[in-house]
mmCIF file of C-alpha atoms in Angstrom:
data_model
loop_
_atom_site.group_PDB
_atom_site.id
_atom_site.type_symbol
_atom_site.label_atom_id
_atom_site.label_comp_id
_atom_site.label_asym_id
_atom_site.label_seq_id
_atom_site.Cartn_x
_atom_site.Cartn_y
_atom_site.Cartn_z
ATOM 1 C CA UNK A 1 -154.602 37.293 125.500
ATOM 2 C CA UNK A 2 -153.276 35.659 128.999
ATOM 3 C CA UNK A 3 -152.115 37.983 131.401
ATOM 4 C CA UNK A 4 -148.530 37.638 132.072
ATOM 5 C CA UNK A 5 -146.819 34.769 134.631
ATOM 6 C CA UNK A 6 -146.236 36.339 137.916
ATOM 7 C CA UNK A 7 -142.613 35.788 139.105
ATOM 8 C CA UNK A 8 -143.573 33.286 141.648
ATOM 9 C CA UNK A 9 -145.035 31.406 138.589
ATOM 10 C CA UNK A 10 -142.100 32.067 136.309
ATOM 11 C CA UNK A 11 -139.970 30.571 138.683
ATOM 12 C CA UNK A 12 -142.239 27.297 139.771
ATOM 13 C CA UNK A 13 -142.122 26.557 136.126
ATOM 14 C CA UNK A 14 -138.209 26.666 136.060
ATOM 15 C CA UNK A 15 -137.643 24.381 138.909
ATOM 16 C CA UNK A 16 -139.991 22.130 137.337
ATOM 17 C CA UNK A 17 -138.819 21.871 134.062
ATOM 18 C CA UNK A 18 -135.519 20.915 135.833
ATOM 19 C CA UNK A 19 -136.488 18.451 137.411
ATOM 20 C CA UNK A 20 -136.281 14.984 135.767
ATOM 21 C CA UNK A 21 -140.100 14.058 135.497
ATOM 22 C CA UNK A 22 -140.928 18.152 134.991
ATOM 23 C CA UNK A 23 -142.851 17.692 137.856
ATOM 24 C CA UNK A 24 -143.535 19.456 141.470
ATOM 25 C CA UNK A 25 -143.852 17.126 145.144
ATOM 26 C CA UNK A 26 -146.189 17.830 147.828
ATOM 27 C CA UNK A 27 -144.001 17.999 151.221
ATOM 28 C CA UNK A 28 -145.299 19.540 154.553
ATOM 29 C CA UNK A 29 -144.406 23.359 153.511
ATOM 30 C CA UNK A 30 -145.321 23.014 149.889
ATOM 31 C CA UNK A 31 -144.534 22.249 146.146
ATOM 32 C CA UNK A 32 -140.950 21.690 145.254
ATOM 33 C CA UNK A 33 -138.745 19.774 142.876
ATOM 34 C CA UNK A 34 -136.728 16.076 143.818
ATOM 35 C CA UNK A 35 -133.206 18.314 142.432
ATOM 36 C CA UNK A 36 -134.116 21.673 144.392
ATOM 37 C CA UNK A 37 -135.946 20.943 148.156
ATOM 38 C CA UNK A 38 -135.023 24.449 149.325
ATOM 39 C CA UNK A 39 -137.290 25.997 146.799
ATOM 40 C CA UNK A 40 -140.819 25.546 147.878
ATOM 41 C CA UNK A 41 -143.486 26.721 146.069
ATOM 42 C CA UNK A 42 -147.347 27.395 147.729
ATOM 43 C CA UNK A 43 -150.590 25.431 146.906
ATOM 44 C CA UNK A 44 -151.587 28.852 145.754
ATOM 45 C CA UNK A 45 -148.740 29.531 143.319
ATOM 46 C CA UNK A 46 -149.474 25.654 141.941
ATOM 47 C CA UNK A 47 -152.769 26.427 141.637
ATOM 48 C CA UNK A 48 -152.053 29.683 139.914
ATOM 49 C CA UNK A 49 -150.290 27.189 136.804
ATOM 50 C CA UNK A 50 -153.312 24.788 137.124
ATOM 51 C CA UNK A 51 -155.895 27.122 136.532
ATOM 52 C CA UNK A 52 -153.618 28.189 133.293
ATOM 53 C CA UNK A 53 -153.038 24.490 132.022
ATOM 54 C CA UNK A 54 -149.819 24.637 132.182
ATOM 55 C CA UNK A 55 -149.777 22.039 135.200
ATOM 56 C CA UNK A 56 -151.631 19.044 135.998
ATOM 57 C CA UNK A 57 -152.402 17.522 139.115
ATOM 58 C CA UNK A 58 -152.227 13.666 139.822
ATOM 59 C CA UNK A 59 -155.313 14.281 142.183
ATOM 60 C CA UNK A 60 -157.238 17.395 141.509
ATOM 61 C CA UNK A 61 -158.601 16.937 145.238
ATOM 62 C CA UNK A 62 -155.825 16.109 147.243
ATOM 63 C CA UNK A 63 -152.604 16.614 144.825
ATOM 64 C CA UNK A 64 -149.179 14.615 145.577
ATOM 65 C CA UNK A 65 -147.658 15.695 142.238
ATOM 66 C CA UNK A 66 -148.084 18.195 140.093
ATOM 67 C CA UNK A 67 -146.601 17.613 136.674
ATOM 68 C CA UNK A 68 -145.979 20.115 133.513
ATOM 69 C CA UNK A 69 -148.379 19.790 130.660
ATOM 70 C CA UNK A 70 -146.728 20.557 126.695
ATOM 71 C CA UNK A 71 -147.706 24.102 127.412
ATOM 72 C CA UNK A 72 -146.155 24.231 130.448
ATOM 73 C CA UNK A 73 -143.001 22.590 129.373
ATOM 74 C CA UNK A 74 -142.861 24.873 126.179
ATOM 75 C CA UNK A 75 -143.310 27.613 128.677
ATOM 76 C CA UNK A 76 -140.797 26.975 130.921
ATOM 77 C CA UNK A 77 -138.506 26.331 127.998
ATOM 78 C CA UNK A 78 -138.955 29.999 126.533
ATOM 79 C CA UNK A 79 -138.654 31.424 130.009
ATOM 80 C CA UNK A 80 -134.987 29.971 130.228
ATOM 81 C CA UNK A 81 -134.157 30.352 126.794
ATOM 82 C CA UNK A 82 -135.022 34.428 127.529
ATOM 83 C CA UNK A 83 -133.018 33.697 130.417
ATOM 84 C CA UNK A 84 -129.994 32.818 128.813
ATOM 85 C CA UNK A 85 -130.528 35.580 126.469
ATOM 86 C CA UNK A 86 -130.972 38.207 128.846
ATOM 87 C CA UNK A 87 -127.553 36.954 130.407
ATOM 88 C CA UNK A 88 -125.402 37.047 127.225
ATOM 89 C CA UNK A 89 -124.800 33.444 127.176
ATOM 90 C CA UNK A 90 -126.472 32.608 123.727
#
């Protein structure tokens, strides 16, 4: 069994589900989405979700994008659903 997402994953995964290609840009400071610039994510935290498949790199070497694979989108999806949960608002 796969040790649980850390919270810094849980939350990459989020913003890039919400984001319209379910994918992650390389800026100067990091990973974030094209709908949320303020929340940058680390090469470390990105590499975290690529070493579990749940993210794929356009270049493995010298990544632009990294985009969600069908695990990482089903992921993401039962992190929010629990989200929504959690809140009372299902």
């Amino acid at each position: 069994m796969a040790a649980a997402l850390k919270p810094m994953e849980r939350a990459a995964l989020i913003v890039a589900r919400g984001d319209k290609n379910n994918a992650l840009r390389r800026t100067r400071g990091g990973f974030c989405s094209t709908k949320n610039p303020a929340r940058i994510f680390s090469r470390r935290v990105v590499n975290w979700l690529y070493e579990r498949a749940l993210l794929d790199f356009d270049d493995p070497d010298c990544p632009g994008t990294a985009t969600l694979t069908a695990r990482g989108v089903v992921a993401a999806d039962e992190l929010v659903a629990q989200g929504v949960e959690k809140a009372g608002l299902a």
